[in-house]
Amino acid sequence: MSSSLKNNRKVTLLILGLLSAIGPFSIDLYLPAFDVIAEDFNTSVDKVQLTLTSYFIGIAFGQMVYGPLLDKYGRKKPLLVGLAIYFVASLMCIFTRDINHLIFLRFLQALGSCGGMVGARAMVTDYYSSREAAKVFSLLMLVIGVSPILAPSIGAFMLTHFDWHYIFLFLAVLSLLIFIATAFLLPESYAGNKDFSLAPKSIINNFWQVISNKVFISYCLIGSIASAGTYAYLAGSSFVMQQYFGLSKEQYGLAFAFVASAMVIATQLNRYFLKKHSSEQISQLANTWQAFIGVLMIVALLTNTLTFPVTLILIFFFLFGHGFIFPNTSAVALTPFKSLAGSASALLGCIQMAIGALASAVVSLLHNETPWPMLGVMCAGAILSLILHLIVKKNVKTSVE
């Protein structure tokens, strides 16, 4: 580890956390505004949900672009370009008057934010072994986890006192502050490789080298499929909590914050468990827990016992499991790569977000005025992830440092 990172470890981790969190924050902040935006644009809530789907697609696509750039030009330059794109897109969201334009601008906004997500993961990989990286990912998740706790409440407050356009003004200002912090306070962790080719054939070969690695693709898919439940929750929670259960925007913000705190608690407990157990062991146990909670959700639906308190508690425990899955599967997946850390991080994020986009789209398409679409996708993702994890355990060997 370089002396500059040691001397500024807390500042560096905070900036990396903010870079990682700006994407999730951009999702969570405007969730309470779905019905308001639908009314303003004279459209339906399921149409507004597509602004979330387009955001996931933008992050999935954009990370594939940033990966090679991070490996060739170093970490900071692509990060700054992405933040600039995000800033401009956020400002444009304020002035749009068409829902289709907003769907596209959210895609553009995502292209800007995903640079931070890829870059932060790559910078962690630059400095740490797999076990240490899992601990650092847990620290980053602390910052990321604060996002869904604060964001809906902030969004609800803005909607109470202003209108939804101020949400995007807030995001523009936030991105500007992160841009300044990244430019002046974040130490460069990798200067880049001038010989790294950006020719399409070379980029494809590098991605193939990553995706054909059994450890990478196995744990990438385990984590990504498990994450599908989280994205289904993000897509459906506004309707389920506000319209189905009748919560006000302020109550929704508080409920969302309570549920999100589960991931913060889990990621910090994860640092303790890593002292005695491997990332593979922890993530498999968390997979089993999440699948069990997913089944309980479906049972509650079938038996008509899905009251609001039951829903809140079950989702809390569901996300508690995810707080252990994400940092551990990410760390194991990225372990085999150092020189291709940017490309590996990009591919990891792309696959995760692509599956997330699919999950949110399915929730939108199956929308039927009930919690079934959201909870059904959450349960399916958890069970599929567990099945894959059990298969991988028998057939794929990992070498954790």
Tab-separated table of C-alpha atoms in Angstrom:
chain	number	residue	atom	x	y	z
A	1	MET	CA	0.000	0.000	0.000
A	2	SER	CA	1.367	3.427	-0.904
A	3	SER	CA	2.269	5.933	1.795
A	4	SER	CA	-0.255	8.425	0.398
A	5	LEU	CA	-3.093	5.972	0.912
A	6	LYS	CA	-1.898	5.124	4.429
A	7	ASN	CA	-1.718	8.772	5.406
A	8	ASN	CA	-5.157	9.563	4.024
A	9	ARG	CA	-6.875	6.213	4.570
A	10	LYS	CA	-10.056	7.583	6.111
A	11	VAL	CA	-10.409	10.336	3.515
A	12	THR	CA	-9.679	7.896	0.702
A	13	LEU	CA	-12.205	5.345	1.928
A	14	LEU	CA	-14.812	8.081	2.360
A	15	ILE	CA	-14.330	9.296	-1.230
A	16	LEU	CA	-14.372	5.726	-2.556
A	17	GLY	CA	-17.572	5.181	-0.607
A	18	LEU	CA	-19.141	8.312	-2.079
A	19	LEU	CA	-18.095	7.263	-5.583
A	20	SER	CA	-19.695	3.866	-4.965
A	21	ALA	CA	-22.784	5.371	-3.357
A	22	ILE	CA	-23.704	8.039	-5.921
A	23	GLY	CA	-25.306	5.386	-8.119
A	24	PRO	CA	-27.498	3.869	-5.371
A	25	PHE	CA	-28.227	7.345	-3.986
A	26	SER	CA	-29.519	8.372	-7.419
A	27	ILE	CA	-31.950	5.470	-7.211
A	28	ASP	CA	-33.148	5.837	-3.638
A	29	LEU	CA	-33.569	9.626	-3.519
A	30	TYR	CA	-36.415	9.814	-6.039
A	31	LEU	CA	-38.316	6.632	-5.116
A	32	PRO	CA	-40.893	8.550	-3.011
A	33	ALA	CA	-41.580	10.754	-6.059
A	34	PHE	CA	-42.809	8.024	-8.427
A	35	ASP	CA	-46.488	8.905	-8.049
A	36	VAL	CA	-45.775	12.664	-8.167
A	37	ILE	CA	-43.707	12.327	-11.350
A	38	ALA	CA	-46.417	10.122	-12.888
A	39	GLU	CA	-49.024	12.784	-12.137
A	40	ASP	CA	-46.801	15.608	-13.426
A	41	PHE	CA	-46.156	13.813	-16.712
A	42	ASN	CA	-49.741	12.536	-16.941
A	43	THR	CA	-48.595	8.913	-17.091
A	44	SER	CA	-48.704	5.757	-14.936
A	45	VAL	CA	-46.433	4.630	-12.108
A	46	ASP	CA	-45.286	1.579	-14.074
A	47	LYS	CA	-44.108	3.955	-16.827
A	48	VAL	CA	-42.116	5.934	-14.262
A	49	GLN	CA	-40.613	2.655	-13.045
A	50	LEU	CA	-38.960	2.430	-16.457
A	51	THR	CA	-36.773	5.403	-15.480
A	52	LEU	CA	-35.322	3.041	-12.892
A	53	THR	CA	-34.908	0.257	-15.433
A	54	SER	CA	-33.139	2.597	-17.878
A	55	TYR	CA	-30.822	3.656	-15.054
A	56	PHE	CA	-29.857	0.027	-14.408
A	57	ILE	CA	-29.290	-0.545	-18.129
A	58	GLY	CA	-27.092	2.555	-18.305
A	59	ILE	CA	-24.964	1.388	-15.394
A	60	ALA	CA	-24.629	-2.096	-16.884
A	61	PHE	CA	-23.580	-0.773	-20.303
A	62	GLY	CA	-21.398	2.058	-19.011
A	63	GLN	CA	-19.263	-0.122	-16.778
A	64	MET	CA	-18.122	-2.103	-19.810
A	65	VAL	CA	-16.831	1.159	-21.273
A	66	TYR	CA	-15.102	2.384	-18.124
A	67	GLY	CA	-13.295	-0.890	-17.386
A	68	PRO	CA	-10.773	-0.706	-20.259
A	69	LEU	CA	-10.380	3.070	-19.787
A	70	LEU	CA	-9.454	2.563	-16.125
A	71	ASP	CA	-6.824	-0.006	-17.105
A	72	LYS	CA	-5.280	2.205	-19.793
A	73	TYR	CA	-5.505	5.735	-18.357
A	74	GLY	CA	-5.423	5.017	-14.616
A	75	ARG	CA	-8.285	5.411	-12.175
A	76	LYS	CA	-8.828	9.142	-11.683
A	77	LYS	CA	-9.203	10.543	-15.214
A	78	PRO	CA	-12.136	8.282	-16.201
A	79	LEU	CA	-13.734	8.951	-12.790
A	80	LEU	CA	-13.688	12.707	-13.379
A	81	VAL	CA	-15.115	12.367	-16.892
A	82	GLY	CA	-17.954	10.211	-15.549
A	83	LEU	CA	-18.787	12.690	-12.795
A	84	ALA	CA	-18.922	15.500	-15.357
A	85	ILE	CA	-21.398	13.513	-17.489
A	86	TYR	CA	-23.491	12.812	-14.402
A	87	PHE	CA	-23.572	16.505	-13.456
A	88	VAL	CA	-24.807	17.585	-16.898
A	89	ALA	CA	-27.427	14.804	-17.083
A	90	SER	CA	-28.759	15.716	-13.618
A	91	LEU	CA	-29.239	19.324	-14.666
A	92	MET	CA	-31.051	18.228	-17.839
A	93	CYS	CA	-33.441	16.068	-15.771
A	94	ILE	CA	-34.615	19.249	-14.049
A	95	PHE	CA	-35.840	20.833	-17.276
A	96	THR	CA	-37.351	17.889	-19.126
A	97	ARG	CA	-41.136	17.860	-19.597
A	98	ASP	CA	-41.543	14.431	-21.213
A	99	ILE	CA	-41.420	11.042	-19.491
A	100	ASN	CA	-39.587	9.448	-22.434
A	101	HIS	CA	-36.929	12.145	-22.223
A	102	LEU	CA	-36.586	11.481	-18.493
A	103	ILE	CA	-36.155	7.757	-19.182
A	104	PHE	CA	-33.297	8.579	-21.586
A	105	LEU	CA	-31.703	11.158	-19.267
A	106	ARG	CA	-31.708	8.639	-16.436
A	107	PHE	CA	-29.800	6.309	-18.778
A	108	LEU	CA	-27.303	9.120	-19.447
A	109	GLN	CA	-27.066	9.903	-15.737
A	110	ALA	CA	-26.255	6.255	-15.078
A	111	LEU	CA	-23.449	6.318	-17.647
A	112	GLY	CA	-21.824	9.027	-15.568
A	113	SER	CA	-22.325	7.441	-12.152
A	114	CYS	CA	-21.053	3.968	-13.023
A	115	GLY	CA	-17.476	5.222	-13.454
A	116	GLY	CA	-17.303	5.736	-9.710
A	117	MET	CA	-18.645	2.268	-8.999
A	118	VAL	CA	-16.121	0.553	-11.273
A	119	GLY	CA	-13.233	2.764	-10.211
A	120	ALA	CA	-13.825	2.298	-6.481
A	121	ARG	CA	-13.874	-1.508	-6.781
A	122	ALA	CA	-10.748	-1.467	-8.946
A	123	MET	CA	-8.872	0.770	-6.494
A	124	VAL	CA	-9.688	-1.601	-3.628
A	125	THR	CA	-8.306	-4.463	-5.707
A	126	ASP	CA	-5.159	-2.425	-6.441
A	127	TYR	CA	-4.163	-2.422	-2.787
A	128	TYR	CA	-5.637	-5.386	-0.949
A	129	SER	CA	-5.636	-9.190	-0.925
A	130	SER	CA	-8.975	-11.012	-1.150
A	131	ARG	CA	-9.621	-11.275	2.614
A	132	GLU	CA	-8.576	-7.650	3.212
A	133	ALA	CA	-10.582	-6.526	0.191
A	134	ALA	CA	-13.708	-8.122	1.663
A	135	LYS	CA	-13.184	-6.051	4.834
A	136	VAL	CA	-12.692	-2.863	2.804
A	137	PHE	CA	-15.780	-3.642	0.715
A	138	SER	CA	-17.654	-3.899	4.013
A	139	LEU	CA	-16.411	-0.430	4.958
A	140	LEU	CA	-17.521	0.903	1.578
A	141	MET	CA	-20.877	-0.770	2.098
A	142	LEU	CA	-21.213	1.244	5.307
A	143	VAL	CA	-21.172	4.433	3.221
A	144	ILE	CA	-23.307	2.852	0.505
A	145	GLY	CA	-25.696	1.546	3.158
A	146	VAL	CA	-26.225	5.017	4.596
A	147	SER	CA	-27.551	6.060	1.168
A	148	PRO	CA	-30.855	4.142	1.277
A	149	ILE	CA	-31.299	5.184	4.905
A	150	LEU	CA	-30.952	8.896	4.214
A	151	ALA	CA	-32.011	9.203	0.574
A	152	PRO	CA	-35.757	8.410	0.732
A	153	SER	CA	-36.147	10.604	3.806
A	154	ILE	CA	-34.342	13.459	2.058
A	155	GLY	CA	-36.456	12.861	-1.057
A	156	ALA	CA	-39.665	12.849	0.991
A	157	PHE	CA	-38.612	16.073	2.751
A	158	MET	CA	-37.966	17.758	-0.609
A	159	LEU	CA	-41.331	16.646	-1.948
A	160	THR	CA	-43.045	18.046	1.139
A	161	HIS	CA	-41.434	21.481	0.843
A	162	PHE	CA	-40.544	21.745	-2.861
A	163	ASP	CA	-41.224	19.634	-5.958
A	164	TRP	CA	-39.487	16.638	-7.530
A	165	HIS	CA	-37.198	18.772	-9.731
A	166	TYR	CA	-35.180	19.754	-6.659
A	167	ILE	CA	-34.211	16.119	-6.202
A	168	PHE	CA	-32.162	16.275	-9.382
A	169	LEU	CA	-30.738	19.670	-8.436
A	170	PHE	CA	-29.547	18.099	-5.194
A	171	LEU	CA	-27.904	15.257	-7.169
A	172	ALA	CA	-26.170	17.754	-9.459
A	173	VAL	CA	-24.689	19.643	-6.499
A	174	LEU	CA	-23.655	16.393	-4.808
A	175	SER	CA	-21.845	15.183	-7.918
A	176	LEU	CA	-20.015	18.499	-8.178
A	177	LEU	CA	-18.745	18.161	-4.596
A	178	ILE	CA	-17.598	14.568	-5.231
A	179	PHE	CA	-15.864	15.747	-8.418
A	180	ILE	CA	-13.864	18.309	-6.410
A	181	ALA	CA	-12.989	15.772	-3.695
A	182	THR	CA	-11.878	13.204	-6.288
A	183	ALA	CA	-9.756	15.734	-8.188
A	184	PHE	CA	-7.913	17.128	-5.177
A	185	LEU	CA	-8.055	14.590	-2.336
A	186	LEU	CA	-8.154	11.094	-3.846
A	187	PRO	CA	-4.691	9.577	-4.448
A	188	GLU	CA	-4.160	7.754	-7.723
A	189	SER	CA	-3.804	4.011	-7.108
A	190	TYR	CA	-2.807	2.937	-10.620
A	191	ALA	CA	-1.175	5.169	-13.198
A	192	GLY	CA	-2.453	3.106	-16.093
A	193	ASN	CA	-0.800	1.062	-18.788
A	194	LYS	CA	0.032	3.004	-21.944
A	195	ASP	CA	0.523	-0.266	-23.806
A	196	PHE	CA	-3.005	-1.400	-22.930
A	197	SER	CA	-4.856	-1.591	-26.227
A	198	LEU	CA	-8.331	-0.126	-26.686
A	199	ALA	CA	-8.777	-1.917	-29.987
A	200	PRO	CA	-12.092	-3.811	-29.992
A	201	LYS	CA	-10.396	-7.175	-30.478
A	202	SER	CA	-8.029	-6.587	-27.550
A	203	ILE	CA	-10.836	-5.374	-25.266
A	204	ILE	CA	-12.945	-8.406	-26.145
A	205	ASN	CA	-9.980	-10.699	-25.441
A	206	ASN	CA	-9.443	-9.076	-22.044
A	207	PHE	CA	-13.103	-9.418	-21.131
A	208	TRP	CA	-13.036	-13.018	-22.305
A	209	GLN	CA	-9.998	-13.679	-20.115
A	210	VAL	CA	-12.004	-12.393	-17.157
A	211	ILE	CA	-15.355	-14.026	-17.873
A	212	SER	CA	-13.790	-17.412	-18.697
A	213	ASN	CA	-12.230	-17.547	-15.231
A	214	LYS	CA	-14.369	-20.026	-13.269
A	215	VAL	CA	-13.911	-18.289	-9.917
A	216	PHE	CA	-14.908	-14.923	-11.354
A	217	ILE	CA	-17.991	-15.979	-13.284
A	218	SER	CA	-19.215	-18.285	-10.493
A	219	TYR	CA	-19.103	-15.745	-7.677
A	220	CYS	CA	-20.110	-12.880	-9.943
A	221	LEU	CA	-23.329	-14.711	-10.842
A	222	ILE	CA	-23.983	-15.793	-7.239
A	223	GLY	CA	-23.797	-12.198	-6.049
A	224	SER	CA	-25.628	-10.748	-9.045
A	225	ILE	CA	-28.565	-13.148	-8.934
A	226	ALA	CA	-28.874	-12.584	-5.176
A	227	SER	CA	-28.890	-8.837	-5.897
A	228	ALA	CA	-31.900	-9.286	-8.198
A	229	GLY	CA	-34.078	-9.376	-5.096
A	230	THR	CA	-32.713	-6.035	-3.926
A	231	TYR	CA	-33.416	-4.393	-7.288
A	232	ALA	CA	-36.905	-5.893	-7.364
A	233	TYR	CA	-37.484	-4.305	-3.958
A	234	LEU	CA	-36.227	-0.938	-5.221
A	235	ALA	CA	-38.555	-1.108	-8.223
A	236	GLY	CA	-41.639	-2.181	-6.305
A	237	SER	CA	-41.303	-0.664	-2.846
A	238	SER	CA	-42.764	2.736	-3.716
A	239	PHE	CA	-46.039	1.191	-4.926
A	240	VAL	CA	-46.249	-1.540	-2.292
A	241	MET	CA	-45.608	0.723	0.680
A	242	GLN	CA	-47.299	3.943	-0.447
A	243	GLN	CA	-50.261	2.760	-2.497
A	244	TYR	CA	-50.875	-0.828	-1.386
A	245	PHE	CA	-50.280	-0.271	2.347
A	246	GLY	CA	-51.175	3.439	2.286
A	247	LEU	CA	-48.031	4.986	3.785
A	248	SER	CA	-47.391	8.702	3.394
A	249	LYS	CA	-44.164	9.859	1.742
A	250	GLU	CA	-42.642	10.607	5.142
A	251	GLN	CA	-43.646	7.199	6.499
A	252	TYR	CA	-42.271	5.517	3.370
A	253	GLY	CA	-38.953	7.303	3.878
A	254	LEU	CA	-38.755	6.089	7.477
A	255	ALA	CA	-39.746	2.529	6.526
A	256	PHE	CA	-37.180	2.497	3.712
A	257	ALA	CA	-34.497	3.751	6.102
A	258	PHE	CA	-35.331	1.052	8.655
A	259	VAL	CA	-35.103	-1.706	6.047
A	260	ALA	CA	-31.873	-0.347	4.576
A	261	SER	CA	-30.225	-0.302	7.999
A	262	ALA	CA	-30.168	-4.109	7.768
A	263	MET	CA	-27.413	-3.948	5.148
A	264	VAL	CA	-25.367	-1.506	7.219
A	265	ILE	CA	-25.563	-3.817	10.239
A	266	ALA	CA	-24.702	-6.896	8.157
A	267	THR	CA	-21.722	-5.395	6.354
A	268	GLN	CA	-20.164	-4.302	9.619
A	269	LEU	CA	-20.766	-7.685	11.265
A	270	ASN	CA	-19.142	-9.176	8.173
A	271	ARG	CA	-15.793	-7.609	9.117
A	272	TYR	CA	-15.916	-9.493	12.421
A	273	PHE	CA	-16.915	-12.827	10.865
A	274	LEU	CA	-14.084	-12.581	8.321
A	275	LYS	CA	-11.609	-12.980	11.194
A	276	LYS	CA	-12.784	-16.568	11.666
A	277	HIS	CA	-14.471	-17.602	8.410
A	278	SER	CA	-13.806	-17.358	4.680
A	279	SER	CA	-15.795	-15.207	2.270
A	280	GLU	CA	-17.117	-18.345	0.596
A	281	GLN	CA	-18.471	-19.746	3.869
A	282	ILE	CA	-20.099	-16.493	4.926
A	283	SER	CA	-21.745	-15.839	1.562
A	284	GLN	CA	-23.159	-19.381	1.354
A	285	LEU	CA	-24.723	-19.118	4.813
A	286	ALA	CA	-26.160	-15.702	3.866
A	287	ASN	CA	-27.537	-17.200	0.633
A	288	THR	CA	-29.334	-19.877	2.633
A	289	TRP	CA	-30.771	-17.282	5.014
A	290	GLN	CA	-31.978	-15.047	2.173
A	291	ALA	CA	-33.686	-17.939	0.374
A	292	PHE	CA	-35.418	-18.951	3.610
A	293	ILE	CA	-36.771	-15.414	4.087
A	294	GLY	CA	-37.850	-15.328	0.429
A	295	VAL	CA	-39.927	-18.470	0.938
A	296	LEU	CA	-41.499	-16.979	4.072
A	297	MET	CA	-42.583	-13.968	1.985
A	298	ILE	CA	-44.430	-16.213	-0.465
A	299	VAL	CA	-46.004	-18.216	2.363
A	300	ALA	CA	-47.259	-14.981	3.920
A	301	LEU	CA	-48.773	-13.947	0.593
A	302	LEU	CA	-50.476	-17.296	0.069
A	303	THR	CA	-51.903	-17.378	3.594
A	304	ASN	CA	-53.076	-13.732	3.523
A	305	THR	CA	-50.920	-12.866	6.547
A	306	LEU	CA	-48.797	-10.274	4.733
A	307	THR	CA	-49.591	-7.247	6.863
A	308	PHE	CA	-47.379	-4.167	6.673
A	309	PRO	CA	-45.384	-5.019	9.846
A	310	VAL	CA	-44.791	-8.564	8.537
A	311	THR	CA	-43.664	-7.196	5.167
A	312	LEU	CA	-41.301	-4.708	6.784
A	313	ILE	CA	-39.685	-7.316	9.032
A	314	LEU	CA	-39.279	-9.891	6.250
A	315	ILE	CA	-37.690	-7.374	3.867
A	316	PHE	CA	-35.386	-6.216	6.689
A	317	PHE	CA	-34.100	-9.756	7.202
A	318	PHE	CA	-33.899	-10.329	3.424
A	319	LEU	CA	-31.586	-7.323	2.980
A	320	PHE	CA	-29.669	-8.354	6.089
A	321	GLY	CA	-28.631	-11.462	4.178
A	322	HIS	CA	-27.645	-9.428	1.138
A	323	GLY	CA	-25.332	-7.310	3.299
A	324	PHE	CA	-23.155	-10.403	3.754
A	325	ILE	CA	-23.438	-11.659	0.175
A	326	PHE	CA	-22.300	-8.570	-1.766
A	327	PRO	CA	-18.881	-7.821	-0.198
A	328	ASN	CA	-17.832	-11.466	0.000
A	329	THR	CA	-18.831	-12.593	-3.486
A	330	SER	CA	-17.297	-9.403	-4.958
A	331	ALA	CA	-13.995	-9.964	-3.173
A	332	VAL	CA	-13.750	-13.606	-4.262
A	333	ALA	CA	-14.733	-12.822	-7.863
A	334	LEU	CA	-12.048	-10.133	-8.224
A	335	THR	CA	-9.270	-12.080	-6.462
A	336	PRO	CA	-7.695	-13.608	-9.626
A	337	PHE	CA	-7.077	-10.198	-11.244
A	338	LYS	CA	-4.611	-7.382	-10.685
A	339	SER	CA	-3.530	-6.017	-14.085
A	340	LEU	CA	-7.094	-6.420	-15.388
A	341	ALA	CA	-8.763	-5.142	-12.227
A	342	GLY	CA	-10.610	-2.395	-14.110
A	343	SER	CA	-12.010	-4.753	-16.717
A	344	ALA	CA	-12.907	-7.354	-14.082
A	345	SER	CA	-14.628	-4.755	-11.920
A	346	ALA	CA	-16.525	-3.442	-14.954
A	347	LEU	CA	-17.715	-6.885	-15.963
A	348	LEU	CA	-18.768	-7.660	-12.405
A	349	GLY	CA	-20.805	-4.464	-12.195
A	350	CYS	CA	-22.240	-4.894	-15.682
A	351	ILE	CA	-23.558	-8.381	-15.001
A	352	GLN	CA	-24.952	-7.328	-11.621
A	353	MET	CA	-26.736	-4.305	-13.059
A	354	ALA	CA	-27.974	-6.178	-16.132
A	355	ILE	CA	-29.635	-8.727	-13.877
A	356	GLY	CA	-30.889	-5.861	-11.703
A	357	ALA	CA	-32.378	-4.148	-14.761
A	358	LEU	CA	-34.081	-7.392	-15.752
A	359	ALA	CA	-35.490	-7.832	-12.238
A	360	SER	CA	-36.871	-4.278	-12.100
A	361	ALA	CA	-38.318	-4.625	-15.613
A	362	VAL	CA	-40.079	-7.867	-14.640
A	363	VAL	CA	-41.591	-6.145	-11.583
A	364	SER	CA	-42.832	-3.340	-13.836
A	365	LEU	CA	-44.218	-5.679	-16.516
A	366	LEU	CA	-45.987	-7.913	-13.980
A	367	HIS	CA	-47.440	-4.955	-12.079
A	368	ASN	CA	-50.935	-6.008	-10.933
A	369	GLU	CA	-51.743	-3.707	-7.987
A	370	THR	CA	-50.437	-6.309	-5.471
A	371	PRO	CA	-47.063	-7.113	-3.809
A	372	TRP	CA	-46.782	-10.355	-5.821
A	373	PRO	CA	-44.408	-9.089	-8.570
A	374	MET	CA	-41.932	-7.560	-6.120
A	375	LEU	CA	-41.905	-10.394	-3.585
A	376	GLY	CA	-42.011	-13.109	-6.244
A	377	VAL	CA	-38.874	-11.794	-7.977
A	378	MET	CA	-37.138	-11.343	-4.610
A	379	CYS	CA	-37.821	-14.964	-3.661
A	380	ALA	CA	-36.844	-16.348	-7.081
A	381	GLY	CA	-33.499	-14.504	-7.088
A	382	ALA	CA	-32.590	-15.743	-3.614
A	383	ILE	CA	-33.413	-19.379	-4.387
A	384	LEU	CA	-31.580	-19.391	-7.739
A	385	SER	CA	-28.511	-17.824	-6.127
A	386	LEU	CA	-28.453	-20.472	-3.400
A	387	ILE	CA	-28.770	-23.316	-5.912
A	388	LEU	CA	-25.868	-21.892	-7.930
A	389	HIS	CA	-23.773	-21.463	-4.792
A	390	LEU	CA	-24.254	-25.124	-3.846
A	391	ILE	CA	-23.233	-26.209	-7.358
A	392	VAL	CA	-20.163	-23.947	-7.325
A	393	LYS	CA	-19.077	-25.242	-3.922
A	394	LYS	CA	-18.747	-28.750	-5.367
A	395	ASN	CA	-17.144	-27.854	-8.702
A	396	VAL	CA	-15.067	-24.666	-8.353
A	397	LYS	CA	-11.940	-24.286	-6.237
A	398	THR	CA	-10.863	-20.873	-4.963
A	399	SER	CA	-7.540	-19.774	-3.505
A	400	VAL	CA	-8.211	-16.980	-1.021
A	401	GLU	CA	-5.117	-15.067	0.004
